[in-house]
Amino acid sequence: MSTSVPRPPAHAALVVRSLPTASAEERQRILEDVEYNVFAFPAGLLTCDFLSDSGTSAMTDVQWAALMRGDESYGRNWGYYCLLDAFRDIFERGNDRHHIIERVLAGKTDVEFYQTKLLMSSQGGFVNGGRYQLERPNFFILPQGRCAETLLFSTMSSMIGEGYGSHSEHGKPTMIISNGFFDTTGANAAVAGFQLQTFMQPGLTDPFPQQLIGKTNNFKGNLDLAATEAYLNENPGKISMILVTITNNWAAAQPVSMANIRGAAALAKRNSIPLFLDACRFAENAYFIQRYENGYGDKSIVDIVQEMFSYAEGFTISLKKDGLANMGGVLCFRDQGLFAQRYKGIGMLLKERQILCYGNDSYGGMSGRDLMAASAGLYQVTDKAYLCNRITQVQTFAQKLQANGIAVISPPGGHAVYLDMEHFFFGCNRKLEEFASVGFTLELIKKYGIRAAEAGPFGWAYDLKSPEERARIPNLVRFAVSRHVYSGEHIDYTVAAITDLYDRRHTVPNAIITRGKHMKLRHFSAGLKLVPVDQTITDTFFGEASRQIGHLSTAVGEDAAAREELTKALALATGQWGQRVVPKQVDTAGWVSSVSNDGSPIEYSVSIDQVTGKAELRFLTEAQPNKNSWKDLEEAALRLNRDIVARYPVSMKRFNIIKDLFIPENPSLLSHQNTKLAAWHSCAWSSNKGPQWKIYLDPSATGKDNALSTTREAFRRLGLDKGWHLVEGILGLDDHVIYFSLDLAADAVEARVKVYIAHGGADATSRSLVAEVARKHGSICPDSDGFEIQRFFAAMAGSDFGREDSLGSRRKSLISCFAFSGKTGERPVGTVHFPVDAYVQNDAEVKRRVESYLVGVRASAAARERYVTVLAAAQRRPLNQGRGIHAWVSLKQRAEGRRENTFYLCPEMLGLWDAL
Ligand code: F0G
């Protein structure tokens, strides 16, 4: 088969339901009516409902046929026998299936059939037959999974109270260990008096290479066997049960490997503890094992299921999941197994309680037709084509989100896609107790009629937990995919809707609880209210900048120690003015800094290596004057110099040699008209070198006409005449020296001298100017590649490139930077800067240009991801709301073809650039 033809579809829809056409305004009114509780929102007004995969399956035509054969007699209807037999077939018999349901469906149930099949005695497994089920009941039908849990845990607990269970502390329910308790499971065990220990294999949120999705799987749902073993050794006799949930719904629907189940069983056996399975999604788990676990590729789903359950002493199951049914649950345990021995006579007790609460043992709260549908469903759900289709749909859903930059727990699990909300709101300054993820789910309902469930700080009651417990609470939103219900069209709609909210994440409201904060499982019934986020900055310049630096240092991959160092440097650089509260807008009567395009006296930049994706973070600041005067400005700059010298191993030697050229002793020499700066300071951080300081000076300080001679003299004094000669040789009439900078590093070989040239005349989209700049670089920089420069400029100019009809002088110029150091020799390293903010409508457009440029130059996935993360860390608003977050983008060409792009990012503390 050609590889471009996808797998054939596994099913067709023969019954359809029209979806509602409610508007966002209408849904908003309904949200108010239901106190903003996601669970309380009427399903009939939704377009796509991803609240749960439980009981929401569309049944197959075979199940509907079975349903028609349902019998509602009170005692021992067909459904009862069919379900018992289906359990034996699926969980015990392997390939030796009896399929008695087929005879029932065909209506061929004579006395002989009853005697030889339905009433046949059998024992020793999960489903005793005939008289053994009467004498030693071990199979209990219930309305759903949680009823099985209540029945099991409450009965165990009361028996432990009477001395059963072989625990060291006589009479006390003790501990249950699990790879992950579903919320009702945990709650039911806790209510029965058990303590819970979750030992989930670490690494659930660790990244997983996208290219390996669908190829390998690391079974993130596993029980942490080492932790379990250590715990068992330390607490002998205190553990009542090991409960392995397959798939692990608590751990983002991740599968559990056969090796892990086997390991858990061995541990349990060694310690004489019964191993139970929470088997709600056993078939999906079996599919993962078949597809990804070594040694199981050739085994059938039937064989794998049989092996999985061979390790268990018993299990609970909700037939609403992998029973493909809308209702139903079962509890069963191995006849005469360890559990049965420990709790002698528990079968009869369970039966009494079952009858008390749920009715006769042959229906357990289920209608006869539901028993039939579930029986048929168990066969259908273990069909390989179905499972492949199902798991692939969830996987595709996850991959489409990832392709749009939205992080999901990866590799995707079985029944649901889980958004990583830490990543979603990264850089947005949301506190966990502000329940932004709930705000997201409510926005999704309102705007798009799509329902998902928060599985994070709200659902897990973060606000009520101890610090240790808090640290273990995930921050996820679950999109559980119903079986057989949605098509690719629904998935695409949902992916687009989530992407839209992701793009607007800064405006997604938070939520507060208005009622029911202390209720158990409060997400089902608490009342909430949306809280719009106030984007106004109320902090100081330093407070705000250190927050952004914090996000950015995370984005560039620095650790907490590096972040602290950089924050210290920031505190020094922002000094006294850093303690001022950020004003609502620029005070144009005061000194307006040109460091950033919104007038903030600070700018961030991040350079990214196109191959390695390694990044370096810097900030640039201008020491702010107390008063709007040159004298104050100069004083502030020099004071900062002194502060840096006092705290860091820098050298001012070279600065002192050239100082008078840029900051003349005699103020009458100053050209006040053009003064842009006295000095700017930047600090870069790299893990091997630590903080590196640099100072920027203004060659036009004593007048524009002097810029050239000032720079020439500075180079001469620093012994770089030859280097300057090269630069001067390429300058045309429209090229202007605009900045001069010095590394303050003590190491004279490392320390660079840089000169920045603005290429005026035409605007930055001019094809001929771009070619000219590329040529100039080629003529003096040994490592420059003219084609790469032109490709870079063309990509940054986007569709404007070569239009030549621009607004000319109103727009910003291209800039070149030439860097000299003891390492570069006489010839410089060249960097070209594109003033991207002046040539776009908004930052979303810049992002598109940068991304397509990075793809075009075959930058690594790491480099591309780094850029996206860095941008997310810096932005404080939706990208399409305006322009200016990206101020400049540059390309530096180093030896051996190494290329780096640097992104100059505006903090936007004082609002949008265009508003200035
Ligand atoms: N165990 C697991 C692993 C579950 O996922 C669920 C239900 C239950 C037990 C309880 O079964 O609903 O039939 O009483 N999970 C649903 C969900 C509700 O949305 O994940 P139940």
JSON list of C-alpha atoms in Angstrom, two decimals, residues 300-452:
[
{"chain": "A", "resi": 300, "resn": "SER", "atom": "CA", "xyz": [-2.84, -10.79, 20.21]},
{"chain": "A", "resi": 301, "resn": "ILE", "atom": "CA", "xyz": [-4.86, -8.39, 22.34]},
{"chain": "A", "resi": 302, "resn": "VAL", "atom": "CA", "xyz": [-6.70, -11.45, 23.64]},
{"chain": "A", "resi": 303, "resn": "ASP", "atom": "CA", "xyz": [-3.46, -13.05, 24.86]},
{"chain": "A", "resi": 304, "resn": "ILE", "atom": "CA", "xyz": [-2.19, -9.82, 26.34]},
{"chain": "A", "resi": 305, "resn": "VAL", "atom": "CA", "xyz": [-5.40, -9.23, 28.30]},
{"chain": "A", "resi": 306, "resn": "GLN", "atom": "CA", "xyz": [-5.28, -12.76, 29.57]},
{"chain": "A", "resi": 307, "resn": "GLU", "atom": "CA", "xyz": [-1.70, -12.32, 30.77]},
{"chain": "A", "resi": 308, "resn": "MET", "atom": "CA", "xyz": [-2.37, -8.93, 32.41]},
{"chain": "A", "resi": 309, "resn": "PHE", "atom": "CA", "xyz": [-5.18, -10.37, 34.47]},
{"chain": "A", "resi": 310, "resn": "SER", "atom": "CA", "xyz": [-3.32, -13.55, 35.31]},
{"chain": "A", "resi": 311, "resn": "TYR", "atom": "CA", "xyz": [-1.25, -11.45, 37.70]},
{"chain": "A", "resi": 312, "resn": "ALA", "atom": "CA", "xyz": [-4.22, -10.00, 39.58]},
{"chain": "A", "resi": 313, "resn": "GLU", "atom": "CA", "xyz": [-6.06, -11.24, 42.64]},
{"chain": "A", "resi": 314, "resn": "GLY", "atom": "CA", "xyz": [-9.08, -9.22, 41.67]},
{"chain": "A", "resi": 315, "resn": "PHE", "atom": "CA", "xyz": [-10.25, -6.10, 39.95]},
{"chain": "A", "resi": 316, "resn": "THR", "atom": "CA", "xyz": [-12.82, -3.40, 39.76]},
{"chain": "A", "resi": 317, "resn": "ILE", "atom": "CA", "xyz": [-13.99, -2.14, 36.42]},
{"chain": "A", "resi": 318, "resn": "SER", "atom": "CA", "xyz": [-16.31, 0.53, 35.17]},
{"chain": "A", "resi": 319, "resn": "LEU", "atom": "CA", "xyz": [-18.00, -0.82, 32.07]},
{"chain": "A", "resi": 320, "resn": "LYS", "atom": "CA", "xyz": [-18.62, 2.78, 31.07]},
{"chain": "A", "resi": 321, "resn": "LYS", "atom": "CA", "xyz": [-15.09, 2.90, 29.68]},
{"chain": "A", "resi": 322, "resn": "ASP", "atom": "CA", "xyz": [-13.71, -0.26, 28.15]},
{"chain": "A", "resi": 323, "resn": "GLY", "atom": "CA", "xyz": [-17.04, -2.00, 28.35]},
{"chain": "A", "resi": 324, "resn": "LEU", "atom": "CA", "xyz": [-18.13, 0.34, 25.56]},
{"chain": "A", "resi": 325, "resn": "ALA", "atom": "CA", "xyz": [-21.35, 0.65, 27.55]},
{"chain": "A", "resi": 326, "resn": "ASN", "atom": "CA", "xyz": [-23.22, 3.62, 28.90]},
{"chain": "A", "resi": 327, "resn": "MET", "atom": "CA", "xyz": [-23.63, 2.09, 32.32]},
{"chain": "A", "resi": 328, "resn": "GLY", "atom": "CA", "xyz": [-22.20, -0.67, 34.47]},
{"chain": "A", "resi": 329, "resn": "GLY", "atom": "CA", "xyz": [-19.49, -1.80, 36.81]},
{"chain": "A", "resi": 330, "resn": "VAL", "atom": "CA", "xyz": [-18.10, -5.00, 38.23]},
{"chain": "A", "resi": 331, "resn": "LEU", "atom": "CA", "xyz": [-16.07, -6.16, 41.20]},
{"chain": "A", "resi": 332, "resn": "CYS", "atom": "CA", "xyz": [-14.54, -9.60, 41.08]},
{"chain": "A", "resi": 333, "resn": "PHE", "atom": "CA", "xyz": [-11.78, -11.52, 42.74]},
{"chain": "A", "resi": 334, "resn": "ARG", "atom": "CA", "xyz": [-9.98, -14.80, 42.24]},
{"chain": "A", "resi": 335, "resn": "ASP", "atom": "CA", "xyz": [-11.82, -17.71, 43.75]},
{"chain": "A", "resi": 336, "resn": "GLN", "atom": "CA", "xyz": [-9.81, -19.18, 46.62]},
{"chain": "A", "resi": 337, "resn": "GLY", "atom": "CA", "xyz": [-6.92, -16.81, 45.86]},
{"chain": "A", "resi": 338, "resn": "LEU", "atom": "CA", "xyz": [-4.88, -14.81, 48.33]},
{"chain": "A", "resi": 339, "resn": "PHE", "atom": "CA", "xyz": [-7.52, -12.15, 48.74]},
{"chain": "A", "resi": 340, "resn": "ALA", "atom": "CA", "xyz": [-10.26, -14.73, 49.25]},
{"chain": "A", "resi": 341, "resn": "GLN", "atom": "CA", "xyz": [-8.14, -16.45, 51.86]},
{"chain": "A", "resi": 342, "resn": "ARG", "atom": "CA", "xyz": [-7.26, -13.27, 53.72]},
{"chain": "A", "resi": 343, "resn": "TYR", "atom": "CA", "xyz": [-10.87, -12.18, 53.84]},
{"chain": "A", "resi": 344, "resn": "LYS", "atom": "CA", "xyz": [-12.59, -15.48, 54.31]},
{"chain": "A", "resi": 345, "resn": "GLY", "atom": "CA", "xyz": [-16.26, -15.28, 53.52]},
{"chain": "A", "resi": 346, "resn": "ILE", "atom": "CA", "xyz": [-16.03, -11.79, 51.99]},
{"chain": "A", "resi": 347, "resn": "GLY", "atom": "CA", "xyz": [-18.02, -12.97, 48.95]},
{"chain": "A", "resi": 348, "resn": "MET", "atom": "CA", "xyz": [-21.16, -13.51, 51.00]},
{"chain": "A", "resi": 349, "resn": "LEU", "atom": "CA", "xyz": [-20.72, -10.20, 52.78]},
{"chain": "A", "resi": 350, "resn": "LEU", "atom": "CA", "xyz": [-20.26, -8.40, 49.50]},
{"chain": "A", "resi": 351, "resn": "LYS", "atom": "CA", "xyz": [-23.34, -10.07, 48.14]},
{"chain": "A", "resi": 352, "resn": "GLU", "atom": "CA", "xyz": [-25.43, -9.01, 51.13]},
{"chain": "A", "resi": 353, "resn": "ARG", "atom": "CA", "xyz": [-24.33, -5.43, 50.74]},
{"chain": "A", "resi": 354, "resn": "GLN", "atom": "CA", "xyz": [-24.82, -5.57, 46.99]},
{"chain": "A", "resi": 355, "resn": "ILE", "atom": "CA", "xyz": [-28.40, -6.70, 47.42]},
{"chain": "A", "resi": 356, "resn": "LEU", "atom": "CA", "xyz": [-28.96, -4.09, 50.11]},
{"chain": "A", "resi": 357, "resn": "CYS", "atom": "CA", "xyz": [-27.80, -1.20, 47.97]},
{"chain": "A", "resi": 358, "resn": "TYR", "atom": "CA", "xyz": [-28.07, -2.22, 44.35]},
{"chain": "A", "resi": 359, "resn": "GLY", "atom": "CA", "xyz": [-30.50, -5.09, 44.11]},
{"chain": "A", "resi": 360, "resn": "ASN", "atom": "CA", "xyz": [-30.47, -8.73, 43.25]},
{"chain": "A", "resi": 361, "resn": "ASP", "atom": "CA", "xyz": [-27.00, -10.09, 42.45]},
{"chain": "A", "resi": 362, "resn": "SER", "atom": "CA", "xyz": [-28.03, -10.86, 38.89]},
{"chain": "A", "resi": 363, "resn": "TYR", "atom": "CA", "xyz": [-28.57, -7.23, 37.91]},
{"chain": "A", "resi": 364, "resn": "GLY", "atom": "CA", "xyz": [-26.79, -5.11, 40.58]},
{"chain": "A", "resi": 365, "resn": "GLY", "atom": "CA", "xyz": [-28.51, -1.91, 39.64]},
{"chain": "A", "resi": 366, "resn": "MET", "atom": "CA", "xyz": [-28.27, -2.46, 35.90]},
{"chain": "A", "resi": 367, "resn": "SER", "atom": "CA", "xyz": [-31.12, -2.96, 33.51]},
{"chain": "A", "resi": 368, "resn": "GLY", "atom": "CA", "xyz": [-31.16, -6.21, 31.56]},
{"chain": "A", "resi": 369, "resn": "ARG", "atom": "CA", "xyz": [-30.61, -4.43, 28.29]},
{"chain": "A", "resi": 370, "resn": "ASP", "atom": "CA", "xyz": [-27.56, -2.62, 29.67]},
{"chain": "A", "resi": 371, "resn": "LEU", "atom": "CA", "xyz": [-26.12, -5.96, 30.74]},
{"chain": "A", "resi": 372, "resn": "MET", "atom": "CA", "xyz": [-26.51, -7.17, 27.18]},
{"chain": "A", "resi": 373, "resn": "ALA", "atom": "CA", "xyz": [-24.94, -4.05, 25.69]},
{"chain": "A", "resi": 374, "resn": "ALA", "atom": "CA", "xyz": [-21.97, -4.27, 28.05]},
{"chain": "A", "resi": 375, "resn": "SER", "atom": "CA", "xyz": [-21.49, -7.96, 27.33]},
{"chain": "A", "resi": 376, "resn": "ALA", "atom": "CA", "xyz": [-21.35, -7.30, 23.61]},
{"chain": "A", "resi": 377, "resn": "GLY", "atom": "CA", "xyz": [-19.18, -4.23, 24.23]},
{"chain": "A", "resi": 378, "resn": "LEU", "atom": "CA", "xyz": [-16.46, -6.20, 25.99]},
{"chain": "A", "resi": 379, "resn": "TYR", "atom": "CA", "xyz": [-15.86, -8.21, 22.83]},
{"chain": "A", "resi": 380, "resn": "GLN", "atom": "CA", "xyz": [-15.95, -5.21, 20.54]},
{"chain": "A", "resi": 381, "resn": "VAL", "atom": "CA", "xyz": [-13.61, -3.14, 22.68]},
{"chain": "A", "resi": 382, "resn": "THR", "atom": "CA", "xyz": [-10.86, -5.74, 22.40]},
{"chain": "A", "resi": 383, "resn": "ASP", "atom": "CA", "xyz": [-10.98, -5.64, 18.62]},
{"chain": "A", "resi": 384, "resn": "LYS", "atom": "CA", "xyz": [-7.60, -4.55, 17.33]},
{"chain": "A", "resi": 385, "resn": "ALA", "atom": "CA", "xyz": [-8.89, -2.36, 14.49]},
{"chain": "A", "resi": 386, "resn": "TYR", "atom": "CA", "xyz": [-11.12, -0.49, 16.92]},
{"chain": "A", "resi": 387, "resn": "LEU", "atom": "CA", "xyz": [-8.28, 0.03, 19.41]},
{"chain": "A", "resi": 388, "resn": "CYS", "atom": "CA", "xyz": [-5.87, 1.20, 16.75]},
{"chain": "A", "resi": 389, "resn": "ASN", "atom": "CA", "xyz": [-8.41, 3.70, 15.49]},
{"chain": "A", "resi": 390, "resn": "ARG", "atom": "CA", "xyz": [-9.20, 4.90, 18.99]},
{"chain": "A", "resi": 391, "resn": "ILE", "atom": "CA", "xyz": [-5.62, 5.36, 20.20]},
{"chain": "A", "resi": 392, "resn": "THR", "atom": "CA", "xyz": [-4.59, 6.96, 16.91]},
{"chain": "A", "resi": 393, "resn": "GLN", "atom": "CA", "xyz": [-7.39, 9.50, 17.18]},
{"chain": "A", "resi": 394, "resn": "VAL", "atom": "CA", "xyz": [-6.20, 10.60, 20.61]},
{"chain": "A", "resi": 395, "resn": "GLN", "atom": "CA", "xyz": [-2.61, 10.65, 19.39]},
{"chain": "A", "resi": 396, "resn": "THR", "atom": "CA", "xyz": [-3.49, 12.76, 16.37]},
{"chain": "A", "resi": 397, "resn": "PHE", "atom": "CA", "xyz": [-5.41, 15.19, 18.55]},
{"chain": "A", "resi": 398, "resn": "ALA", "atom": "CA", "xyz": [-2.30, 15.62, 20.73]},
{"chain": "A", "resi": 399, "resn": "GLN", "atom": "CA", "xyz": [0.04, 15.96, 17.79]},
{"chain": "A", "resi": 400, "resn": "LYS", "atom": "CA", "xyz": [-2.09, 18.63, 16.15]},
{"chain": "A", "resi": 401, "resn": "LEU", "atom": "CA", "xyz": [-1.97, 20.65, 19.35]},
{"chain": "A", "resi": 402, "resn": "GLN", "atom": "CA", "xyz": [1.78, 20.21, 19.60]},
{"chain": "A", "resi": 403, "resn": "ALA", "atom": "CA", "xyz": [2.16, 21.38, 16.04]},
{"chain": "A", "resi": 404, "resn": "ASN", "atom": "CA", "xyz": [0.44, 24.60, 17.10]},
{"chain": "A", "resi": 405, "resn": "GLY", "atom": "CA", "xyz": [2.88, 25.13, 19.96]},
{"chain": "A", "resi": 406, "resn": "ILE", "atom": "CA", "xyz": [0.57, 23.86, 22.69]},
{"chain": "A", "resi": 407, "resn": "ALA", "atom": "CA", "xyz": [2.23, 21.53, 25.16]},
{"chain": "A", "resi": 408, "resn": "VAL", "atom": "CA", "xyz": [0.48, 18.29, 26.06]},
{"chain": "A", "resi": 409, "resn": "ILE", "atom": "CA", "xyz": [1.58, 15.45, 28.25]},
{"chain": "A", "resi": 410, "resn": "SER", "atom": "CA", "xyz": [3.56, 13.35, 25.86]},
{"chain": "A", "resi": 411, "resn": "PRO", "atom": "CA", "xyz": [3.54, 10.72, 24.57]},
{"chain": "A", "resi": 412, "resn": "PRO", "atom": "CA", "xyz": [-0.26, 10.94, 24.49]},
{"chain": "A", "resi": 413, "resn": "GLY", "atom": "CA", "xyz": [-2.09, 8.41, 26.64]},
{"chain": "A", "resi": 414, "resn": "GLY", "atom": "CA", "xyz": [-5.11, 6.28, 25.95]},
{"chain": "A", "resi": 415, "resn": "HIS", "atom": "CA", "xyz": [-8.39, 8.03, 26.40]},
{"chain": "A", "resi": 416, "resn": "ALA", "atom": "CA", "xyz": [-7.56, 11.68, 26.72]},
{"chain": "A", "resi": 417, "resn": "VAL", "atom": "CA", "xyz": [-5.26, 14.52, 25.78]},
{"chain": "A", "resi": 418, "resn": "TYR", "atom": "CA", "xyz": [-3.92, 16.50, 28.70]},
{"chain": "A", "resi": 419, "resn": "LEU", "atom": "CA", "xyz": [-2.85, 20.08, 28.19]},
{"chain": "A", "resi": 420, "resn": "ASP", "atom": "CA", "xyz": [0.14, 21.10, 30.25]},
{"chain": "A", "resi": 421, "resn": "MET", "atom": "CA", "xyz": [-1.22, 24.30, 31.77]},
{"chain": "A", "resi": 422, "resn": "GLU", "atom": "CA", "xyz": [2.14, 25.26, 33.30]},
{"chain": "A", "resi": 423, "resn": "HIS", "atom": "CA", "xyz": [3.36, 25.62, 29.77]},
{"chain": "A", "resi": 424, "resn": "PHE", "atom": "CA", "xyz": [0.10, 27.13, 28.53]},
{"chain": "A", "resi": 425, "resn": "PHE", "atom": "CA", "xyz": [0.27, 30.03, 30.97]},
{"chain": "A", "resi": 426, "resn": "PHE", "atom": "CA", "xyz": [4.06, 30.24, 31.05]},
{"chain": "A", "resi": 427, "resn": "GLY", "atom": "CA", "xyz": [5.09, 33.86, 31.46]},
{"chain": "A", "resi": 428, "resn": "CYS", "atom": "CA", "xyz": [1.55, 35.01, 32.28]},
{"chain": "A", "resi": 429, "resn": "ASN", "atom": "CA", "xyz": [2.20, 35.41, 36.01]},
{"chain": "A", "resi": 430, "resn": "ARG", "atom": "CA", "xyz": [-0.77, 33.28, 37.05]},
{"chain": "A", "resi": 431, "resn": "LYS", "atom": "CA", "xyz": [-0.67, 31.87, 40.55]},
{"chain": "A", "resi": 432, "resn": "LEU", "atom": "CA", "xyz": [-1.91, 28.31, 40.95]},
{"chain": "A", "resi": 433, "resn": "GLU", "atom": "CA", "xyz": [-4.57, 29.38, 43.44]},
{"chain": "A", "resi": 434, "resn": "GLU", "atom": "CA", "xyz": [-6.00, 31.76, 40.85]},
{"chain": "A", "resi": 435, "resn": "PHE", "atom": "CA", "xyz": [-7.35, 28.76, 38.88]},
{"chain": "A", "resi": 436, "resn": "ALA", "atom": "CA", "xyz": [-6.51, 30.15, 35.46]},
{"chain": "A", "resi": 437, "resn": "SER", "atom": "CA", "xyz": [-6.99, 26.68, 33.98]},
{"chain": "A", "resi": 438, "resn": "VAL", "atom": "CA", "xyz": [-10.61, 26.74, 35.12]},
{"chain": "A", "resi": 439, "resn": "GLY", "atom": "CA", "xyz": [-10.89, 30.15, 33.46]},
{"chain": "A", "resi": 440, "resn": "PHE", "atom": "CA", "xyz": [-9.61, 28.50, 30.31]},
{"chain": "A", "resi": 441, "resn": "THR", "atom": "CA", "xyz": [-12.20, 25.72, 30.40]},
{"chain": "A", "resi": 442, "resn": "LEU", "atom": "CA", "xyz": [-14.96, 28.28, 30.95]},
{"chain": "A", "resi": 443, "resn": "GLU", "atom": "CA", "xyz": [-13.78, 30.44, 28.06]},
{"chain": "A", "resi": 444, "resn": "LEU", "atom": "CA", "xyz": [-13.71, 27.36, 25.88]},
{"chain": "A", "resi": 445, "resn": "ILE", "atom": "CA", "xyz": [-17.33, 26.59, 26.72]},
{"chain": "A", "resi": 446, "resn": "LYS", "atom": "CA", "xyz": [-18.44, 30.15, 26.26]},
{"chain": "A", "resi": 447, "resn": "LYS", "atom": "CA", "xyz": [-16.67, 30.95, 23.05]},
{"chain": "A", "resi": 448, "resn": "TYR", "atom": "CA", "xyz": [-16.70, 27.59, 21.28]},
{"chain": "A", "resi": 449, "resn": "GLY", "atom": "CA", "xyz": [-19.12, 25.28, 23.07]},
{"chain": "A", "resi": 450, "resn": "ILE", "atom": "CA", "xyz": [-16.34, 22.85, 23.93]},
{"chain": "A", "resi": 451, "resn": "ARG", "atom": "CA", "xyz": [-16.18, 21.28, 27.36]},
{"chain": "A", "resi": 452, "resn": "ALA", "atom": "CA", "xyz": [-13.03, 19.95, 29.01]}
]
